[in-house]
JSON list of C-alpha atoms in Angstrom, two decimals:
[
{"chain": "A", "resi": 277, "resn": "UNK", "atom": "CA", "xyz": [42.84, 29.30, 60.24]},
{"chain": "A", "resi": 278, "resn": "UNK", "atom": "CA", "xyz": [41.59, 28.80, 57.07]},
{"chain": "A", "resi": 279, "resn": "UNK", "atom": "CA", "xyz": [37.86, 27.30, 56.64]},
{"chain": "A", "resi": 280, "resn": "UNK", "atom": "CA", "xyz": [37.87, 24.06, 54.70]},
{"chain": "A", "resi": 281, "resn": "UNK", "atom": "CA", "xyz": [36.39, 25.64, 51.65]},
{"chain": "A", "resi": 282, "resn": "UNK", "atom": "CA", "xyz": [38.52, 27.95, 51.10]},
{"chain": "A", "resi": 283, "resn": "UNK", "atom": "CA", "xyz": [41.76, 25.67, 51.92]},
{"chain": "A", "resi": 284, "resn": "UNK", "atom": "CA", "xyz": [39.84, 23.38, 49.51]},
{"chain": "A", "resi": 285, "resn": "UNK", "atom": "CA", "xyz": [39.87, 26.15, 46.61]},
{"chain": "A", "resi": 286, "resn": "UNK", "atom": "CA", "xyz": [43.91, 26.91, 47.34]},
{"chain": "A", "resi": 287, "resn": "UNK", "atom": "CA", "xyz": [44.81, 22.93, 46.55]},
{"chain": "A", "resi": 288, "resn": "UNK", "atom": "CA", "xyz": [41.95, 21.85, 44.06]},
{"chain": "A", "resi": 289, "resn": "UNK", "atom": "CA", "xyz": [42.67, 23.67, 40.53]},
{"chain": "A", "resi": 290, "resn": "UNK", "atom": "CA", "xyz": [39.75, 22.28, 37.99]},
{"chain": "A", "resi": 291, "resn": "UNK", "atom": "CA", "xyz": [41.78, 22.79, 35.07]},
{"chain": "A", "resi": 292, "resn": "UNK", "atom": "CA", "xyz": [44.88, 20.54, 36.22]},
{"chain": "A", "resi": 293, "resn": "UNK", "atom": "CA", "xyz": [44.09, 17.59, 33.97]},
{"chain": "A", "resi": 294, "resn": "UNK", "atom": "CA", "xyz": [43.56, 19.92, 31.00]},
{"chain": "A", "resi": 295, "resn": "UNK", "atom": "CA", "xyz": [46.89, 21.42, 31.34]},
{"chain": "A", "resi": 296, "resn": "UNK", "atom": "CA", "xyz": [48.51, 17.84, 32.16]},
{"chain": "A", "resi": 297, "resn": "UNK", "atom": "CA", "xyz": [47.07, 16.95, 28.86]},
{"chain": "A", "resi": 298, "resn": "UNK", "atom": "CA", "xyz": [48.08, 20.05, 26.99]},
{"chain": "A", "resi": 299, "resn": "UNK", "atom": "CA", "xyz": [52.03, 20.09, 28.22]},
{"chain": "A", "resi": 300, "resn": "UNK", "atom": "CA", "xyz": [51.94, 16.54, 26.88]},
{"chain": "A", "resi": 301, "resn": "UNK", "atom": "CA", "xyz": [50.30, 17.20, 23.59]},
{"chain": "A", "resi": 302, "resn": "UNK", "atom": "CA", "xyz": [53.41, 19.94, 23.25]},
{"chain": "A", "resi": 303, "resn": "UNK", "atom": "CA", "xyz": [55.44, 17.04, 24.26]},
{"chain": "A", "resi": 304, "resn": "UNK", "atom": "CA", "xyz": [54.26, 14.75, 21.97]},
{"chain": "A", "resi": 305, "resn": "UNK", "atom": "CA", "xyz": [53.41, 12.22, 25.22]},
{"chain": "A", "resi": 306, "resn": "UNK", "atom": "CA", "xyz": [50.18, 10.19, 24.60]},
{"chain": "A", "resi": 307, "resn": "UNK", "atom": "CA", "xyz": [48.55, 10.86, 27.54]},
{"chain": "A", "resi": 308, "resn": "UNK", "atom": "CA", "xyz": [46.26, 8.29, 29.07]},
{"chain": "A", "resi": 309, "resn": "UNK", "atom": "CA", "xyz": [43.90, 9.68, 32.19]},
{"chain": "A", "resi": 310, "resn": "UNK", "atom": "CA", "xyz": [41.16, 7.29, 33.76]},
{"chain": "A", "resi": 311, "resn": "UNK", "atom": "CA", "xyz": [39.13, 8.29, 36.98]},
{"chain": "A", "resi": 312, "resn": "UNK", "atom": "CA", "xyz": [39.49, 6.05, 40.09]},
{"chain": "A", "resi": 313, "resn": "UNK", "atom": "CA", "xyz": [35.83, 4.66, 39.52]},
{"chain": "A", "resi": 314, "resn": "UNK", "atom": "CA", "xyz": [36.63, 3.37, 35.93]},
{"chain": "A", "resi": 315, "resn": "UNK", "atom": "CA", "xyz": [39.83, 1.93, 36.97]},
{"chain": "A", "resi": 316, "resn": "UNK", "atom": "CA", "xyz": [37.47, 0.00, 39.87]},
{"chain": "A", "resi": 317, "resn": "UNK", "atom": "CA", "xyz": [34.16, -0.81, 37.94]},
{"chain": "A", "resi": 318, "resn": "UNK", "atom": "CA", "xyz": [35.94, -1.34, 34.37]},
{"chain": "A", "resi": 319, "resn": "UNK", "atom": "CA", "xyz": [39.39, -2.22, 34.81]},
{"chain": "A", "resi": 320, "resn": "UNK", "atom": "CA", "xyz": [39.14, -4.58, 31.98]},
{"chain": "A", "resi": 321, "resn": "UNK", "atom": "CA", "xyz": [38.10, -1.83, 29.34]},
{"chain": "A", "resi": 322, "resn": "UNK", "atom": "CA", "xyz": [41.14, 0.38, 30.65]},
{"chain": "A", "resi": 323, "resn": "UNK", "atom": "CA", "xyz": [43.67, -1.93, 30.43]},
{"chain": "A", "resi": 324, "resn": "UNK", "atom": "CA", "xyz": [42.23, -2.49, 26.49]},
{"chain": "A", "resi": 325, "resn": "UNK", "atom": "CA", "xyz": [42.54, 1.07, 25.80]},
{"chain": "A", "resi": 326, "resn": "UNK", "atom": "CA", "xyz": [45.55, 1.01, 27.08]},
{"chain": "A", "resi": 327, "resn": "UNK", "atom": "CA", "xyz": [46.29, -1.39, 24.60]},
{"chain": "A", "resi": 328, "resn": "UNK", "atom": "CA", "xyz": [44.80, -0.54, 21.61]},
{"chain": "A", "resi": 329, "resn": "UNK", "atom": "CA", "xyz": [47.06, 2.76, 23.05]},
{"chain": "A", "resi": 330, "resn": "UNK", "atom": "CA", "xyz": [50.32, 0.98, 22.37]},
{"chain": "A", "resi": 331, "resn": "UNK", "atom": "CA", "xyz": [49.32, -0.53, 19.67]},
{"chain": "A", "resi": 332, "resn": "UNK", "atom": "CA", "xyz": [49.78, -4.46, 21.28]},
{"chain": "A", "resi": 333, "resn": "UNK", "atom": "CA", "xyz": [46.25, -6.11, 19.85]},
{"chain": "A", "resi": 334, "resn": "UNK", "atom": "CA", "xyz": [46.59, -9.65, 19.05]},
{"chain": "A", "resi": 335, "resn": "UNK", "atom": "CA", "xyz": [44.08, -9.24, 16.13]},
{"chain": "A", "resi": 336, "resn": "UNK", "atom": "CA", "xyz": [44.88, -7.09, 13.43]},
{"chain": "A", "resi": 337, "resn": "UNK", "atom": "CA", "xyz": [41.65, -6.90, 10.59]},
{"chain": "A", "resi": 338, "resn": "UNK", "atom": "CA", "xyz": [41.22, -4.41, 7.81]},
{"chain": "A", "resi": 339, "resn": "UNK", "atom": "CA", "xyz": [37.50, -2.93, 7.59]},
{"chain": "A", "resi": 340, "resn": "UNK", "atom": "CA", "xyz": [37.34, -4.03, 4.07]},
{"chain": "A", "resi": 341, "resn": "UNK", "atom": "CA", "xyz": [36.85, -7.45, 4.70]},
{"chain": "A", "resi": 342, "resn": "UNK", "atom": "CA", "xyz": [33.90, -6.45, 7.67]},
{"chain": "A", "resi": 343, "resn": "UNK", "atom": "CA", "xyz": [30.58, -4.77, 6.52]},
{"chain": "A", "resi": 344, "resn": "UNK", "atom": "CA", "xyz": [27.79, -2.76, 8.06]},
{"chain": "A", "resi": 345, "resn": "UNK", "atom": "CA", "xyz": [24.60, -3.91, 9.33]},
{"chain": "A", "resi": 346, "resn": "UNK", "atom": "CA", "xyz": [22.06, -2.01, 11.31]},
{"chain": "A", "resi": 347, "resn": "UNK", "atom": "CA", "xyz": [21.36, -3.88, 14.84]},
{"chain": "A", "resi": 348, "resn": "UNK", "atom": "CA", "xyz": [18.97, -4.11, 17.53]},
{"chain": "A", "resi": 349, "resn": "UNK", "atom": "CA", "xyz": [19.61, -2.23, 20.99]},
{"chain": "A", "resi": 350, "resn": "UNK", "atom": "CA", "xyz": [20.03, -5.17, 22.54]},
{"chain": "A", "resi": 351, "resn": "UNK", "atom": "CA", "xyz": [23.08, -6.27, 21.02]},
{"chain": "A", "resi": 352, "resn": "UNK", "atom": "CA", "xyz": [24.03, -2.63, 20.55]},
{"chain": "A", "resi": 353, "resn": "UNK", "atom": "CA", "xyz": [23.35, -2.24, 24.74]},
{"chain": "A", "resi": 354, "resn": "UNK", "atom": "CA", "xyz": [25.23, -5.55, 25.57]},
{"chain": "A", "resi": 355, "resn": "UNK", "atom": "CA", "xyz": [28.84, -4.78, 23.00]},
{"chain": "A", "resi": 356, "resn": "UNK", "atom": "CA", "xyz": [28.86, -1.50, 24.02]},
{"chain": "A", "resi": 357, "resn": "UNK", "atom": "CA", "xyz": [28.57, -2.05, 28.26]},
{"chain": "A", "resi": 358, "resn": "UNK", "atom": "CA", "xyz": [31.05, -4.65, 27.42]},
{"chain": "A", "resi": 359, "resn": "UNK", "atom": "CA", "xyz": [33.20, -2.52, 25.48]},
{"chain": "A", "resi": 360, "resn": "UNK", "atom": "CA", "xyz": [32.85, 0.80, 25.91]},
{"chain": "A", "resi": 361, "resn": "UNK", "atom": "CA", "xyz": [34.25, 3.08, 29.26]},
{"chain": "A", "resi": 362, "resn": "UNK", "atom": "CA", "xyz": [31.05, 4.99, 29.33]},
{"chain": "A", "resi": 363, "resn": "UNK", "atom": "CA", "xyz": [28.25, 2.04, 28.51]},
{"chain": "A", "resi": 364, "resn": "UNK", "atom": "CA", "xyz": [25.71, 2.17, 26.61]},
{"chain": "A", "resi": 365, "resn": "UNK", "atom": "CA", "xyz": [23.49, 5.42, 26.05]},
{"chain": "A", "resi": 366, "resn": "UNK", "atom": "CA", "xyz": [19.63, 6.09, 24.29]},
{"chain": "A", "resi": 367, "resn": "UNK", "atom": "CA", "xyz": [20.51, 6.25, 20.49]},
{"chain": "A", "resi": 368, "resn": "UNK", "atom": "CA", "xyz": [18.01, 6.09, 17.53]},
{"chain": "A", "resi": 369, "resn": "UNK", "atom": "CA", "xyz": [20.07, 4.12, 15.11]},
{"chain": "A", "resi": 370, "resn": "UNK", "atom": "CA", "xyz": [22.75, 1.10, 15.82]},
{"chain": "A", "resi": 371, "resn": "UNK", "atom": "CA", "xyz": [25.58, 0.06, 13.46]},
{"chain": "A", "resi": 372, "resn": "UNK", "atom": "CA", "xyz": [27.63, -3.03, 13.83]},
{"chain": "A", "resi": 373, "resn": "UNK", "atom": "CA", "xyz": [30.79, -4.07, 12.24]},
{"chain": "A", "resi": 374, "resn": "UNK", "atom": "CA", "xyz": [30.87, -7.47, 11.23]},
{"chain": "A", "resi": 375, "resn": "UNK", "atom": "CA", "xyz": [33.76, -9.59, 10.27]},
{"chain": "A", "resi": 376, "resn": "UNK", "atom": "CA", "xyz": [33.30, -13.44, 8.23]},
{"chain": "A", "resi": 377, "resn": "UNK", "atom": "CA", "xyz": [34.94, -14.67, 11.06]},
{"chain": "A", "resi": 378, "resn": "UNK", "atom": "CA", "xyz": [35.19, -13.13, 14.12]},
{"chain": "A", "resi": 379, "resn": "UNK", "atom": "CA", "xyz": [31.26, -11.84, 13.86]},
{"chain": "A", "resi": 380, "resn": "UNK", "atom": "CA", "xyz": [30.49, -8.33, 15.94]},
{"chain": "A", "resi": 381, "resn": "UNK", "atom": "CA", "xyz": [33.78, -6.47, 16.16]},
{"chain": "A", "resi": 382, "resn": "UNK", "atom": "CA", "xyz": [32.46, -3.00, 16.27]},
{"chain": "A", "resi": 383, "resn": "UNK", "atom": "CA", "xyz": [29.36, -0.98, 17.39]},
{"chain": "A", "resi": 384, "resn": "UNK", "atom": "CA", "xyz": [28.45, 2.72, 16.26]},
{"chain": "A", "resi": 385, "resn": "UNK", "atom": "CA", "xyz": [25.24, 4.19, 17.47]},
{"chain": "A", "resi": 386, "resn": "UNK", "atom": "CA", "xyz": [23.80, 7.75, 16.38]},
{"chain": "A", "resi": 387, "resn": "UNK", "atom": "CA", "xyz": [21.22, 9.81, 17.86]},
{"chain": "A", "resi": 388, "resn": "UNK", "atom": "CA", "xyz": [19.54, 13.43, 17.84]},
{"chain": "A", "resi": 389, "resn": "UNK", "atom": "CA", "xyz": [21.48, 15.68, 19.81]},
{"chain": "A", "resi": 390, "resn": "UNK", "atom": "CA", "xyz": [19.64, 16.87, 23.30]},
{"chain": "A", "resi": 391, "resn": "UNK", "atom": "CA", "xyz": [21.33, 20.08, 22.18]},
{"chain": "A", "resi": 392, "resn": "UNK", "atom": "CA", "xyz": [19.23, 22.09, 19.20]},
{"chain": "A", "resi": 393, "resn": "UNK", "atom": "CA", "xyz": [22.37, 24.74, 18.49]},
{"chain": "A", "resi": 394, "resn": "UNK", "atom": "CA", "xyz": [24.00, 22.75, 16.08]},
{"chain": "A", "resi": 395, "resn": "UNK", "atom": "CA", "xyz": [21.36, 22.65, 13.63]},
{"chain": "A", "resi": 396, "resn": "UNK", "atom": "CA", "xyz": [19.89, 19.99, 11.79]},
{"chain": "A", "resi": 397, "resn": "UNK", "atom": "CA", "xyz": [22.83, 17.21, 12.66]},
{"chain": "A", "resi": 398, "resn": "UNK", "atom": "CA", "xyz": [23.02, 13.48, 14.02]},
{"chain": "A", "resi": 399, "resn": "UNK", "atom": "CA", "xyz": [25.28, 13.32, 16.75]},
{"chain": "A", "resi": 400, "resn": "UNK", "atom": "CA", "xyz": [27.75, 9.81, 17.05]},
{"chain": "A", "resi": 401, "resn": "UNK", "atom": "CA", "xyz": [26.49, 9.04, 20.69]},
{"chain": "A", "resi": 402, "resn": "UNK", "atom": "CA", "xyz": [28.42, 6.12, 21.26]},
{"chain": "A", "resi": 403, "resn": "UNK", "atom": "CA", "xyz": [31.79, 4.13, 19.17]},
{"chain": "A", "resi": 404, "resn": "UNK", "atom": "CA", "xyz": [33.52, 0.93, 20.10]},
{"chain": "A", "resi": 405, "resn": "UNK", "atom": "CA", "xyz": [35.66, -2.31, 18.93]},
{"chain": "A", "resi": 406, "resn": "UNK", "atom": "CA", "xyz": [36.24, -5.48, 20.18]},
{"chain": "A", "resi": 407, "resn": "UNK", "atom": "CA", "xyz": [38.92, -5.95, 23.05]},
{"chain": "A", "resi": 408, "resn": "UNK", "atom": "CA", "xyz": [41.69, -7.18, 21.38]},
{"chain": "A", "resi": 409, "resn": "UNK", "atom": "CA", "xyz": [41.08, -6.47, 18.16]},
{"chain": "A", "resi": 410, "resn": "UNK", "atom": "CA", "xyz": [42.12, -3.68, 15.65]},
{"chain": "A", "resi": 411, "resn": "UNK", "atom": "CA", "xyz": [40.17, -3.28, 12.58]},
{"chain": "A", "resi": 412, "resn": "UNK", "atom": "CA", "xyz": [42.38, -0.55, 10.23]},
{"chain": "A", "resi": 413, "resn": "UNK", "atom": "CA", "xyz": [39.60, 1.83, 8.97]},
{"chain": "A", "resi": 414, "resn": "UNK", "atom": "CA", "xyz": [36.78, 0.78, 10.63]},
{"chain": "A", "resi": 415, "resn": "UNK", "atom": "CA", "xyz": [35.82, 3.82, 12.59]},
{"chain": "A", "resi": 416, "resn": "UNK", "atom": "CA", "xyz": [36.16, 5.26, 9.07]},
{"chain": "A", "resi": 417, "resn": "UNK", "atom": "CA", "xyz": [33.57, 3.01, 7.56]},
{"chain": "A", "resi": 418, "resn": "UNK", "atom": "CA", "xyz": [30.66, 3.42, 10.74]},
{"chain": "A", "resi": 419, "resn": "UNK", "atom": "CA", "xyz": [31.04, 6.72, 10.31]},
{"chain": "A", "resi": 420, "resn": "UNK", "atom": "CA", "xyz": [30.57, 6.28, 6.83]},
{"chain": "A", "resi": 421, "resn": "UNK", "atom": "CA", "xyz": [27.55, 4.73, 6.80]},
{"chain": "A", "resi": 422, "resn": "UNK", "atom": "CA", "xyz": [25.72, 6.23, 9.90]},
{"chain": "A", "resi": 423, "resn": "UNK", "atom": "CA", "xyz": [26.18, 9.97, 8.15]},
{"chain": "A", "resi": 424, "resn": "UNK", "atom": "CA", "xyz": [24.96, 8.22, 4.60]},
{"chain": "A", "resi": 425, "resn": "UNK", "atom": "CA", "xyz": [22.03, 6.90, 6.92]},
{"chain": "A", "resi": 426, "resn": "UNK", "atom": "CA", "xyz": [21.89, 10.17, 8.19]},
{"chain": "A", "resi": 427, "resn": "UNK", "atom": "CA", "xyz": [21.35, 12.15, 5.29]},
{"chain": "A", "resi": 428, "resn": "UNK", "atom": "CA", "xyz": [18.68, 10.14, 4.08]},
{"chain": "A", "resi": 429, "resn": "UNK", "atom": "CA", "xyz": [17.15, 10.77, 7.10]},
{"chain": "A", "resi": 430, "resn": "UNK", "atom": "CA", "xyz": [17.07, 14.34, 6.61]},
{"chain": "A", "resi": 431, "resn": "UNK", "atom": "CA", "xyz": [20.28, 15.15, 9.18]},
{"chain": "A", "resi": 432, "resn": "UNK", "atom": "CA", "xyz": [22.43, 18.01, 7.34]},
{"chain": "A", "resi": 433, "resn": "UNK", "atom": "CA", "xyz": [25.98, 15.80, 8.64]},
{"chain": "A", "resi": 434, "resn": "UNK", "atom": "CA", "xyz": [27.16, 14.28, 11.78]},
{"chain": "A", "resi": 435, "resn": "UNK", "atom": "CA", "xyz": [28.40, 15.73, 15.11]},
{"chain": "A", "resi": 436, "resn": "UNK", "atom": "CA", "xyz": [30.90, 13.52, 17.28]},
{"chain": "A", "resi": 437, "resn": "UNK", "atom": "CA", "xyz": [33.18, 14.43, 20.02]},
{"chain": "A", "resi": 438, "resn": "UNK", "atom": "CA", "xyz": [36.21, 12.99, 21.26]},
{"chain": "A", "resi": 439, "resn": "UNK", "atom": "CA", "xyz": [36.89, 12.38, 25.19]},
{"chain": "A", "resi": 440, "resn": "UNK", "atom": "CA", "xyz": [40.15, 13.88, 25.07]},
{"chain": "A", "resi": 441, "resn": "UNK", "atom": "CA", "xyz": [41.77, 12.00, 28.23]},
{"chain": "A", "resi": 442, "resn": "UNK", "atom": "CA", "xyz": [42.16, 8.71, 25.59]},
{"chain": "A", "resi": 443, "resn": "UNK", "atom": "CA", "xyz": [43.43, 10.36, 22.41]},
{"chain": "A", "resi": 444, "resn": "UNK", "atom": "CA", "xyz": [43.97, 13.31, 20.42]},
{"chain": "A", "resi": 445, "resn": "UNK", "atom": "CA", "xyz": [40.57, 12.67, 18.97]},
{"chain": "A", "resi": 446, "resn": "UNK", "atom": "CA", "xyz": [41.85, 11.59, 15.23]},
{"chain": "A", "resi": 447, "resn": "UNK", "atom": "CA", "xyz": [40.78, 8.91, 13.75]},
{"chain": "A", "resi": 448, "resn": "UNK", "atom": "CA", "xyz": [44.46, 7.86, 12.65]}
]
């Protein structure tokens, strides 16, 4: 009989949800993956991914008619733990988008990475809208004016990654 561990290495293959992801970007099939935990503790910010995936908002808002204000962590901490699958994180700067009406529809906060191998950069630690809404170019103009912030900070550019189990990781 096999011991447990090593039946457990047979059947457990660490790279299966990269190659589920990569035979559906060859497919063209957006592929949506959530752990069990989020789908528990934050079913309501799947289900908006999901769709803000399909496209099926009810509010559609273009970023020029929003600006850019630098916020307190407060309000940064509550949008984001509200809004965002991974909460809120430690950031040094905090960037909401504000619309005439609707007030707070986005939140982008920027830090220095923990990481000193890229250089001299800010990293994007955190990026997230409103459920329900859409705001065409908006990611755009956050990342617009943390890097400008950035730079005048001293930062060379920006680093940001994309969690690849929502998206492609374009901000199309």
């Amino acid at each position: 009989f096999p011991s447990h561990d090593s039946a457990r290495e047979e059947t457990f293959d660490k790279k299966k949800h990269r190659k589920k992801y990569e035979i559906c970007l060859e497919k063209r099939i957006k592929l949506i993956q959530f752990f069990s935990d989020e789908w528990i503790e934050k079913e309501e910010i799947c289900k908006s991914i999901i769709k803000n995936s399909l496209g099926k908002n009810e509010k559609k808002l273009n970023a020029r008619d929003c600006k850019v204000e630098e916020i307190n962590s407060d309000l940064a901490k509550n949008f984001l733990e509200r809004t965002h699958i991974s909460g809120y994180t430690r950031s040094k700067r905090k960037f909401g988008l504000f619309h005439k009406e609707l007030g707070l529809v986005g939140v982008a906060t920027t830090r220095t990475p923990i990481q000193t191998k890229w250089g001299k950069l800010s990293e994007l630690a955190r990026m997230s809208f409103e459920s329900g809404v859409t705001v065409r170019g908006g990611a755009s103009k956050l990342l617009s004016v943390s890097k400008d912030v950035s730079i005048k900070e001293g930062y060379e550019g920006m680093l940001s990654y994309a969690d690849l189990r929502f998206g492609s990781g374009c901000l199309s």
